[in-house]
Amino acid sequence: MAPPILSLALPSETGRVLSIQSHTVQGYVGNKSAVFPLQLLGYDVDPINSVQFSNHTGYPSFKGQVLNGQQLWDLIEGLEANDLLYYTHLLTGYIGSVSFLNTVLDVVSKLRSINPKLTYVCDPVLGDEGKLYVPQELVTVYRERVVPIASMLTPNQFEAELLTGLRIQSEEDGREACNSIHAAGPSKVVITSINVDGNLLLIGSHLKEKGNPPKQFKIAIPKIPAYFTGTGDLMTALLLGWSNKHPDNLEKAAELAVSSLQALLQRTLDDYKSAGHDPKSSSLEIRLIQSQDDIRSPQITFKAEIYS
């Protein structure tokens, strides 16, 4: 008789996460940026790598393989055949094709048929600062089919605009975009960065009961004069991790996530400077392993301000 799967027989207080994201051999983006932090926070995490590349695509060159929708489904069927498909959370990040995204939608349905309480945390990676990273047709699939089934959505400003059709130029616009996303499905929304009059804000919104207004908040975020890779993937993982530990307190989860991330970014910046590198001259690989204490036990240095 096969031994029990302990993560199923003796589940952690936190949960069991299926994370479908990209993978790089070197560096920290996608699953490489998300899996380790969630494990540090006490989660069992099973990664499916949507791509396996030598390094992220910001380098002069990269090589590797791309998983297609059928190959993703093969993995899901393999797990199901051995009764291994029970998850408390699904996490998705960058997805490059409509066919793969359609299979992810099938995965959500399959997981929810096994655990109807599955929490689906979706980072709708579409682009940034007015530039689309993915084919235009993906925006439609996200808006019409993915957003309605997500539990929590973590877009940036540009992605929130694409998904709602609203222009975000003020805090009020950001809050309205959150309301629009709530109306489409997700009860938790975190717009991870909004540029308002040269200031960076995170705006979060938790719709606890339909028919009542959501609880909304903002966190002011400092501008760091550098560009980092993998931060969005890390931020969404931290939001999943902390919001599950504080299910009725999204602002507390966001404070913990932002405080962790900012400590890590500052360490990354300091380390590049120590190595004699000008941080403004290229994108920077985050110092994930060196920042594990800031991930496991962050000091809350960034406080949420609740909108009345």
mmCIF file of C-alpha atoms in Angstrom:
data_model
loop_
_atom_site.group_PDB
_atom_site.id
_atom_site.type_symbol
_atom_site.label_atom_id
_atom_site.label_comp_id
_atom_site.label_asym_id
_atom_site.label_seq_id
_atom_site.Cartn_x
_atom_site.Cartn_y
_atom_site.Cartn_z
ATOM 1 C CA MET A 1 0.000 0.000 0.000
ATOM 2 C CA ALA A 2 1.349 3.414 -0.970
ATOM 3 C CA PRO A 3 2.209 5.737 1.926
ATOM 4 C CA PRO A 4 -0.129 8.714 2.467
ATOM 5 C CA ILE A 5 0.704 12.073 0.931
ATOM 6 C CA LEU A 6 1.482 13.946 4.137
ATOM 7 C CA SER A 7 0.653 17.376 2.723
ATOM 8 C CA LEU A 8 -2.853 15.964 2.178
ATOM 9 C CA ALA A 9 -3.159 13.703 5.233
ATOM 10 C CA LEU A 10 -1.675 16.294 7.603
ATOM 11 C CA PRO A 11 -2.333 19.595 5.820
ATOM 12 C CA SER A 12 -0.489 22.667 7.020
ATOM 13 C CA GLU A 13 -2.457 25.464 8.632
ATOM 14 C CA THR A 14 -1.559 27.568 5.631
ATOM 15 C CA GLY A 15 -2.352 25.507 2.570
ATOM 16 C CA ARG A 16 -1.274 23.703 -0.550
ATOM 17 C CA VAL A 17 -0.584 25.929 -3.563
ATOM 18 C CA LEU A 18 -0.390 25.005 -7.243
ATOM 19 C CA SER A 19 1.686 27.725 -8.917
ATOM 20 C CA ILE A 20 1.649 27.906 -12.727
ATOM 21 C CA GLN A 21 4.332 30.372 -13.811
ATOM 22 C CA SER A 22 7.538 30.720 -15.781
ATOM 23 C CA HIS A 23 10.879 29.301 -14.615
ATOM 24 C CA THR A 24 14.416 30.512 -15.220
ATOM 25 C CA VAL A 25 17.505 28.419 -14.501
ATOM 26 C CA GLN A 26 19.362 31.529 -13.332
ATOM 27 C CA GLY A 27 17.740 34.444 -11.542
ATOM 28 C CA TYR A 28 14.449 35.069 -9.798
ATOM 29 C CA VAL A 29 11.299 35.601 -11.864
ATOM 30 C CA GLY A 30 8.045 33.661 -12.082
ATOM 31 C CA ASN A 31 8.047 30.508 -9.987
ATOM 32 C CA LYS A 32 11.657 31.148 -8.944
ATOM 33 C CA SER A 33 10.432 34.382 -7.336
ATOM 34 C CA ALA A 34 7.171 33.005 -5.887
ATOM 35 C CA VAL A 35 7.742 29.436 -4.641
ATOM 36 C CA PHE A 36 10.508 30.018 -2.079
ATOM 37 C CA PRO A 37 8.734 32.924 -0.280
ATOM 38 C CA LEU A 38 5.511 30.904 0.005
ATOM 39 C CA GLN A 39 7.470 27.950 1.378
ATOM 40 C CA LEU A 40 9.101 30.274 3.925
ATOM 41 C CA LEU A 41 5.602 31.359 4.982
ATOM 42 C CA GLY A 42 4.661 27.726 5.613
ATOM 43 C CA TYR A 43 2.914 26.662 2.402
ATOM 44 C CA ASP A 44 3.378 23.444 0.460
ATOM 45 C CA VAL A 45 3.912 24.693 -3.108
ATOM 46 C CA ASP A 46 3.797 22.570 -6.254
ATOM 47 C CA PRO A 47 5.190 24.503 -9.238
ATOM 48 C CA ILE A 48 4.285 23.900 -12.870
ATOM 49 C CA ASN A 49 6.734 25.760 -15.091
ATOM 50 C CA SER A 50 4.954 27.317 -18.069
ATOM 51 C CA VAL A 51 8.360 27.969 -19.629
ATOM 52 C CA GLN A 52 11.870 26.859 -18.766
ATOM 53 C CA PHE A 53 14.401 29.434 -19.929
ATOM 54 C CA SER A 54 18.112 29.787 -19.234
ATOM 55 C CA ASN A 55 17.510 33.309 -17.877
ATOM 56 C CA HIS A 56 14.862 36.011 -18.108
ATOM 57 C CA THR A 57 14.134 37.638 -21.438
ATOM 58 C CA GLY A 58 15.694 40.987 -20.481
ATOM 59 C CA TYR A 59 19.174 39.558 -21.153
ATOM 60 C CA PRO A 60 20.709 39.874 -24.653
ATOM 61 C CA SER A 61 19.719 36.247 -25.339
ATOM 62 C CA PHE A 62 17.911 33.305 -23.786
ATOM 63 C CA LYS A 63 17.235 29.674 -24.657
ATOM 64 C CA GLY A 64 14.755 27.124 -23.454
ATOM 65 C CA GLN A 65 11.383 25.463 -23.827
ATOM 66 C CA VAL A 66 7.747 26.555 -23.681
ATOM 67 C CA LEU A 67 5.037 24.314 -22.210
ATOM 68 C CA ASN A 68 1.897 24.113 -24.344
ATOM 69 C CA GLY A 69 -1.682 23.644 -23.161
ATOM 70 C CA GLN A 70 -1.750 19.892 -23.843
ATOM 71 C CA GLN A 71 1.472 19.384 -21.870
ATOM 72 C CA LEU A 72 -0.028 21.334 -18.953
ATOM 73 C CA TRP A 73 -3.141 19.151 -19.071
ATOM 74 C CA ASP A 74 -0.956 15.990 -19.142
ATOM 75 C CA LEU A 75 0.571 17.070 -15.820
ATOM 76 C CA ILE A 76 -2.878 17.744 -14.326
ATOM 77 C CA GLU A 77 -4.103 14.301 -15.482
ATOM 78 C CA GLY A 78 -1.004 12.678 -13.985
ATOM 79 C CA LEU A 79 -1.710 14.312 -10.628
ATOM 80 C CA GLU A 80 -5.388 13.401 -10.784
ATOM 81 C CA ALA A 81 -4.667 9.747 -11.599
ATOM 82 C CA ASN A 82 -2.838 9.471 -8.276
ATOM 83 C CA ASP A 83 -5.365 11.504 -6.237
ATOM 84 C CA LEU A 84 -2.861 14.346 -5.858
ATOM 85 C CA LEU A 85 -5.004 17.165 -7.218
ATOM 86 C CA TYR A 86 -6.307 18.651 -3.957
ATOM 87 C CA TYR A 87 -5.165 22.285 -3.598
ATOM 88 C CA THR A 88 -6.303 25.146 -1.378
ATOM 89 C CA HIS A 89 -4.826 27.797 -3.711
ATOM 90 C CA LEU A 90 -4.011 28.295 -7.382
ATOM 91 C CA LEU A 91 -1.518 31.016 -8.319
ATOM 92 C CA THR A 92 -0.940 32.151 -11.913
ATOM 93 C CA GLY A 93 1.345 34.797 -13.389
ATOM 94 C CA TYR A 94 2.643 35.454 -16.908
ATOM 95 C CA ILE A 95 0.846 33.407 -19.579
ATOM 96 C CA GLY A 96 1.914 33.997 -23.178
ATOM 97 C CA SER A 97 -0.761 32.362 -25.348
ATOM 98 C CA VAL A 98 -4.535 32.052 -25.535
ATOM 99 C CA SER A 99 -4.345 28.251 -25.850
ATOM 100 C CA PHE A 100 -2.375 27.961 -22.597
ATOM 101 C CA LEU A 101 -4.693 30.406 -20.837
ATOM 102 C CA ASN A 102 -7.723 28.379 -21.974
ATOM 103 C CA THR A 103 -6.142 25.282 -20.438
ATOM 104 C CA VAL A 104 -5.543 27.207 -17.195
ATOM 105 C CA LEU A 105 -9.284 27.948 -17.151
ATOM 106 C CA ASP A 106 -9.903 24.183 -17.446
ATOM 107 C CA VAL A 107 -7.460 23.640 -14.562
ATOM 108 C CA VAL A 108 -9.448 26.070 -12.365
ATOM 109 C CA SER A 109 -12.667 24.152 -13.114
ATOM 110 C CA LYS A 110 -10.986 20.820 -12.384
ATOM 111 C CA LEU A 111 -9.463 22.040 -9.088
ATOM 112 C CA ARG A 112 -12.776 23.523 -7.955
ATOM 113 C CA SER A 113 -14.591 20.264 -8.745
ATOM 114 C CA ILE A 114 -12.277 18.652 -6.172
ATOM 115 C CA ASN A 115 -12.135 21.577 -3.710
ATOM 116 C CA PRO A 116 -15.012 24.048 -4.256
ATOM 117 C CA LYS A 117 -13.346 26.436 -1.759
ATOM 118 C CA LEU A 118 -10.186 26.806 -3.895
ATOM 119 C CA THR A 119 -8.782 30.354 -3.760
ATOM 120 C CA TYR A 120 -7.545 31.483 -7.179
ATOM 121 C CA VAL A 121 -4.992 34.308 -6.964
ATOM 122 C CA CYS A 122 -4.371 35.754 -10.415
ATOM 123 C CA ASP A 123 -1.699 38.236 -11.437
ATOM 124 C CA PRO A 124 -3.021 39.267 -14.871
ATOM 125 C CA VAL A 125 0.345 39.962 -16.505
ATOM 126 C CA LEU A 126 -0.530 41.935 -19.633
ATOM 127 C CA GLY A 127 1.926 44.817 -19.715
ATOM 128 C CA ASP A 128 3.128 47.943 -17.935
ATOM 129 C CA GLU A 129 3.353 51.684 -18.481
ATOM 130 C CA GLY A 130 1.237 51.608 -21.626
ATOM 131 C CA LYS A 131 3.117 48.719 -23.274
ATOM 132 C CA LEU A 132 1.441 45.353 -23.925
ATOM 133 C CA TYR A 133 3.605 42.251 -23.251
ATOM 134 C CA VAL A 134 1.105 39.741 -24.641
ATOM 135 C CA PRO A 135 -1.080 39.300 -27.744
ATOM 136 C CA GLN A 136 -4.131 41.609 -27.701
ATOM 137 C CA GLU A 137 -6.567 38.672 -27.709
ATOM 138 C CA LEU A 138 -5.312 37.627 -24.260
ATOM 139 C CA VAL A 139 -6.731 40.843 -22.789
ATOM 140 C CA THR A 140 -10.212 39.801 -23.927
ATOM 141 C CA VAL A 141 -9.885 36.286 -22.477
ATOM 142 C CA TYR A 142 -8.682 37.701 -19.144
ATOM 143 C CA ARG A 143 -11.498 40.260 -19.019
ATOM 144 C CA GLU A 144 -14.313 37.921 -20.071
ATOM 145 C CA ARG A 145 -13.273 34.546 -18.639
ATOM 146 C CA VAL A 146 -10.453 34.797 -16.099
ATOM 147 C CA VAL A 147 -11.428 37.806 -13.965
ATOM 148 C CA PRO A 148 -14.934 36.421 -13.207
ATOM 149 C CA ILE A 149 -13.499 33.220 -11.647
ATOM 150 C CA ALA A 150 -10.559 34.761 -9.736
ATOM 151 C CA SER A 151 -10.735 35.184 -5.950
ATOM 152 C CA MET A 152 -8.018 37.842 -5.817
ATOM 153 C CA LEU A 153 -6.617 39.952 -8.651
ATOM 154 C CA THR A 154 -3.293 41.851 -8.467
ATOM 155 C CA PRO A 155 -2.999 44.055 -11.572
ATOM 156 C CA ASN A 156 -0.729 47.037 -11.991
ATOM 157 C CA GLN A 157 -2.167 50.377 -13.125
ATOM 158 C CA PHE A 158 -1.999 49.633 -16.869
ATOM 159 C CA GLU A 159 -3.493 46.154 -16.418
ATOM 160 C CA ALA A 160 -6.331 47.484 -14.263
ATOM 161 C CA GLU A 161 -7.082 50.012 -17.021
ATOM 162 C CA LEU A 162 -7.095 47.294 -19.700
ATOM 163 C CA LEU A 163 -9.384 45.034 -17.676
ATOM 164 C CA THR A 164 -11.895 47.725 -16.678
ATOM 165 C CA GLY A 165 -11.764 50.113 -19.635
ATOM 166 C CA LEU A 166 -11.245 52.970 -17.144
ATOM 167 C CA ARG A 167 -8.451 55.542 -17.156
ATOM 168 C CA ILE A 168 -6.684 55.711 -13.780
ATOM 169 C CA GLN A 169 -5.285 59.172 -13.131
ATOM 170 C CA SER A 170 -6.247 59.684 -9.485
ATOM 171 C CA GLU A 171 -6.818 57.756 -6.269
ATOM 172 C CA GLU A 172 -10.554 57.982 -6.877
ATOM 173 C CA ASP A 173 -10.062 56.405 -10.316
ATOM 174 C CA GLY A 174 -8.083 53.581 -8.703
ATOM 175 C CA ARG A 175 -10.841 52.912 -6.193
ATOM 176 C CA GLU A 176 -13.436 52.972 -8.968
ATOM 177 C CA ALA A 177 -11.372 50.439 -10.952
ATOM 178 C CA CYS A 178 -11.383 48.168 -7.883
ATOM 179 C CA ASN A 179 -15.174 48.468 -7.689
ATOM 180 C CA SER A 180 -15.448 47.580 -11.364
ATOM 181 C CA ILE A 181 -13.291 44.458 -10.834
ATOM 182 C CA HIS A 182 -15.376 43.457 -7.790
ATOM 183 C CA ALA A 183 -18.493 43.688 -9.942
ATOM 184 C CA ALA A 184 -16.899 41.266 -12.404
ATOM 185 C CA GLY A 185 -16.044 38.668 -9.739
ATOM 186 C CA PRO A 186 -13.035 38.903 -7.405
ATOM 187 C CA SER A 187 -13.727 39.834 -3.758
ATOM 188 C CA LYS A 188 -10.128 41.006 -3.237
ATOM 189 C CA VAL A 189 -8.294 43.425 -5.519
ATOM 190 C CA VAL A 190 -4.851 44.933 -5.058
ATOM 191 C CA ILE A 191 -3.670 47.396 -7.699
ATOM 192 C CA THR A 192 0.000 47.006 -6.892
ATOM 193 C CA SER A 193 1.249 50.339 -8.232
ATOM 194 C CA ILE A 194 -0.527 53.506 -9.314
ATOM 195 C CA ASN A 195 1.375 56.617 -10.327
ATOM 196 C CA VAL A 196 -0.567 59.675 -9.162
ATOM 197 C CA ASP A 197 1.112 63.079 -9.574
ATOM 198 C CA GLY A 198 4.542 61.465 -9.443
ATOM 199 C CA ASN A 199 3.750 59.480 -6.272
ATOM 200 C CA LEU A 200 3.494 55.684 -6.181
ATOM 201 C CA LEU A 201 0.538 54.097 -4.391
ATOM 202 C CA LEU A 202 -0.819 50.634 -3.818
ATOM 203 C CA ILE A 203 -4.619 50.600 -3.636
ATOM 204 C CA GLY A 204 -6.394 47.596 -2.120
ATOM 205 C CA SER A 205 -10.053 46.716 -1.854
ATOM 206 C CA HIS A 206 -11.897 43.902 -0.074
ATOM 207 C CA LEU A 207 -15.568 43.295 -0.825
ATOM 208 C CA LYS A 208 -16.579 41.267 2.223
ATOM 209 C CA GLU A 209 -20.296 41.100 1.400
ATOM 210 C CA LYS A 210 -22.016 41.742 -1.897
ATOM 211 C CA GLY A 211 -24.318 44.722 -1.601
ATOM 212 C CA ASN A 212 -22.104 46.460 0.966
ATOM 213 C CA PRO A 213 -19.319 48.886 0.052
ATOM 214 C CA PRO A 214 -15.826 47.343 -0.010
ATOM 215 C CA LYS A 215 -13.159 48.209 2.556
ATOM 216 C CA GLN A 216 -10.535 50.183 0.657
ATOM 217 C CA PHE A 217 -7.063 51.425 1.565
ATOM 218 C CA LYS A 218 -3.851 52.815 0.150
ATOM 219 C CA ILE A 219 -0.170 52.402 0.957
ATOM 220 C CA ALA A 220 2.332 55.027 -0.175
ATOM 221 C CA ILE A 221 5.364 53.356 -1.766
ATOM 222 C CA PRO A 222 8.764 55.016 -2.211
ATOM 223 C CA LYS A 223 10.193 55.293 -5.694
ATOM 224 C CA ILE A 224 13.497 53.427 -5.930
ATOM 225 C CA PRO A 225 15.687 54.692 -8.802
ATOM 226 C CA ALA A 226 16.226 51.277 -10.412
ATOM 227 C CA TYR A 227 14.391 48.596 -12.386
ATOM 228 C CA PHE A 228 14.065 45.130 -10.850
ATOM 229 C CA THR A 229 12.861 41.870 -12.382
ATOM 230 C CA GLY A 230 10.574 39.403 -10.592
ATOM 231 C CA THR A 231 9.058 41.922 -8.173
ATOM 232 C CA GLY A 232 5.482 41.566 -9.433
ATOM 233 C CA ASP A 233 5.674 37.766 -9.127
ATOM 234 C CA LEU A 234 7.065 38.095 -5.613
ATOM 235 C CA MET A 235 4.456 40.672 -4.582
ATOM 236 C CA THR A 236 1.529 38.494 -5.672
ATOM 237 C CA ALA A 237 3.000 35.472 -3.856
ATOM 238 C CA LEU A 238 3.403 37.541 -0.669
ATOM 239 C CA LEU A 239 -0.164 38.840 -0.980
ATOM 240 C CA LEU A 240 -1.434 35.263 -1.315
ATOM 241 C CA GLY A 241 0.652 34.164 1.666
ATOM 242 C CA TRP A 242 -0.307 36.956 4.028
ATOM 243 C CA SER A 243 -3.953 37.393 2.968
ATOM 244 C CA ASN A 244 -4.580 33.735 3.732
ATOM 245 C CA LYS A 245 -3.096 34.211 7.217
ATOM 246 C CA HIS A 246 -5.211 37.382 7.677
ATOM 247 C CA PRO A 247 -8.356 36.520 5.668
ATOM 248 C CA ASP A 248 -10.436 39.437 6.951
ATOM 249 C CA ASN A 249 -7.649 41.998 6.983
ATOM 250 C CA LEU A 250 -6.372 42.640 3.463
ATOM 251 C CA GLU A 251 -4.730 45.908 4.557
ATOM 252 C CA LYS A 252 -2.591 44.024 7.128
ATOM 253 C CA ALA A 253 -1.607 41.489 4.460
ATOM 254 C CA ALA A 254 -0.660 44.323 2.104
ATOM 255 C CA GLU A 255 1.398 46.078 4.816
ATOM 256 C CA LEU A 256 3.371 42.869 5.412
ATOM 257 C CA ALA A 257 3.840 42.205 1.687
ATOM 258 C CA VAL A 258 4.941 45.769 0.868
ATOM 259 C CA SER A 259 7.286 45.910 3.880
ATOM 260 C CA SER A 260 8.930 42.618 2.853
ATOM 261 C CA LEU A 261 9.309 43.675 -0.742
ATOM 262 C CA GLN A 262 10.738 47.119 0.044
ATOM 263 C CA ALA A 263 13.326 45.640 2.452
ATOM 264 C CA LEU A 264 14.368 43.182 -0.262
ATOM 265 C CA LEU A 265 14.620 45.902 -2.918
ATOM 266 C CA GLN A 266 16.745 48.091 -0.661
ATOM 267 C CA ARG A 267 19.081 45.162 0.045
ATOM 268 C CA THR A 268 19.310 44.427 -3.692
ATOM 269 C CA LEU A 269 20.164 48.048 -4.429
ATOM 270 C CA ASP A 270 22.800 48.210 -1.659
ATOM 271 C CA ASP A 271 24.418 44.943 -2.792
ATOM 272 C CA TYR A 272 24.725 46.085 -6.422
ATOM 273 C CA LYS A 273 26.280 49.336 -5.233
ATOM 274 C CA SER A 274 28.703 47.359 -3.017
ATOM 275 C CA ALA A 275 29.711 45.379 -6.102
ATOM 276 C CA GLY A 276 30.477 48.655 -7.906
ATOM 277 C CA HIS A 277 27.511 48.443 -10.307
ATOM 278 C CA ASP A 278 25.410 51.466 -11.232
ATOM 279 C CA PRO A 279 21.849 50.295 -10.426
ATOM 280 C CA LYS A 280 20.361 52.600 -13.055
ATOM 281 C CA SER A 281 22.331 51.034 -15.918
ATOM 282 C CA SER A 282 20.414 47.737 -16.217
ATOM 283 C CA SER A 283 17.586 45.663 -14.728
ATOM 284 C CA LEU A 284 18.570 44.090 -11.402
ATOM 285 C CA GLU A 285 18.123 40.490 -10.216
ATOM 286 C CA ILE A 286 16.509 40.520 -6.764
ATOM 287 C CA ARG A 287 18.389 39.238 -3.684
ATOM 288 C CA LEU A 288 15.727 36.724 -2.693
ATOM 289 C CA ILE A 289 17.772 34.235 -0.690
ATOM 290 C CA GLN A 290 19.647 36.958 1.209
ATOM 291 C CA SER A 291 16.284 38.513 2.202
ATOM 292 C CA GLN A 292 14.599 35.451 3.670
ATOM 293 C CA ASP A 293 14.334 36.952 7.162
ATOM 294 C CA ASP A 294 12.465 39.935 5.689
ATOM 295 C CA ILE A 295 10.076 37.506 4.004
ATOM 296 C CA ARG A 296 9.483 35.232 6.983
ATOM 297 C CA SER A 297 9.255 37.951 9.666
ATOM 298 C CA PRO A 298 8.879 41.393 8.085
ATOM 299 C CA GLN A 299 9.001 44.554 10.152
ATOM 300 C CA ILE A 300 5.928 46.582 9.153
ATOM 301 C CA THR A 301 7.491 49.798 7.907
ATOM 302 C CA PHE A 302 4.695 50.724 5.480
ATOM 303 C CA LYS A 303 1.255 51.387 6.918
ATOM 304 C CA ALA A 304 -2.103 51.287 5.179
ATOM 305 C CA GLU A 305 -4.392 54.293 5.278
ATOM 306 C CA ILE A 306 -8.053 53.266 5.264
ATOM 307 C CA TYR A 307 -10.428 55.245 3.043
ATOM 308 C CA SER A 308 -13.491 56.318 5.021
#
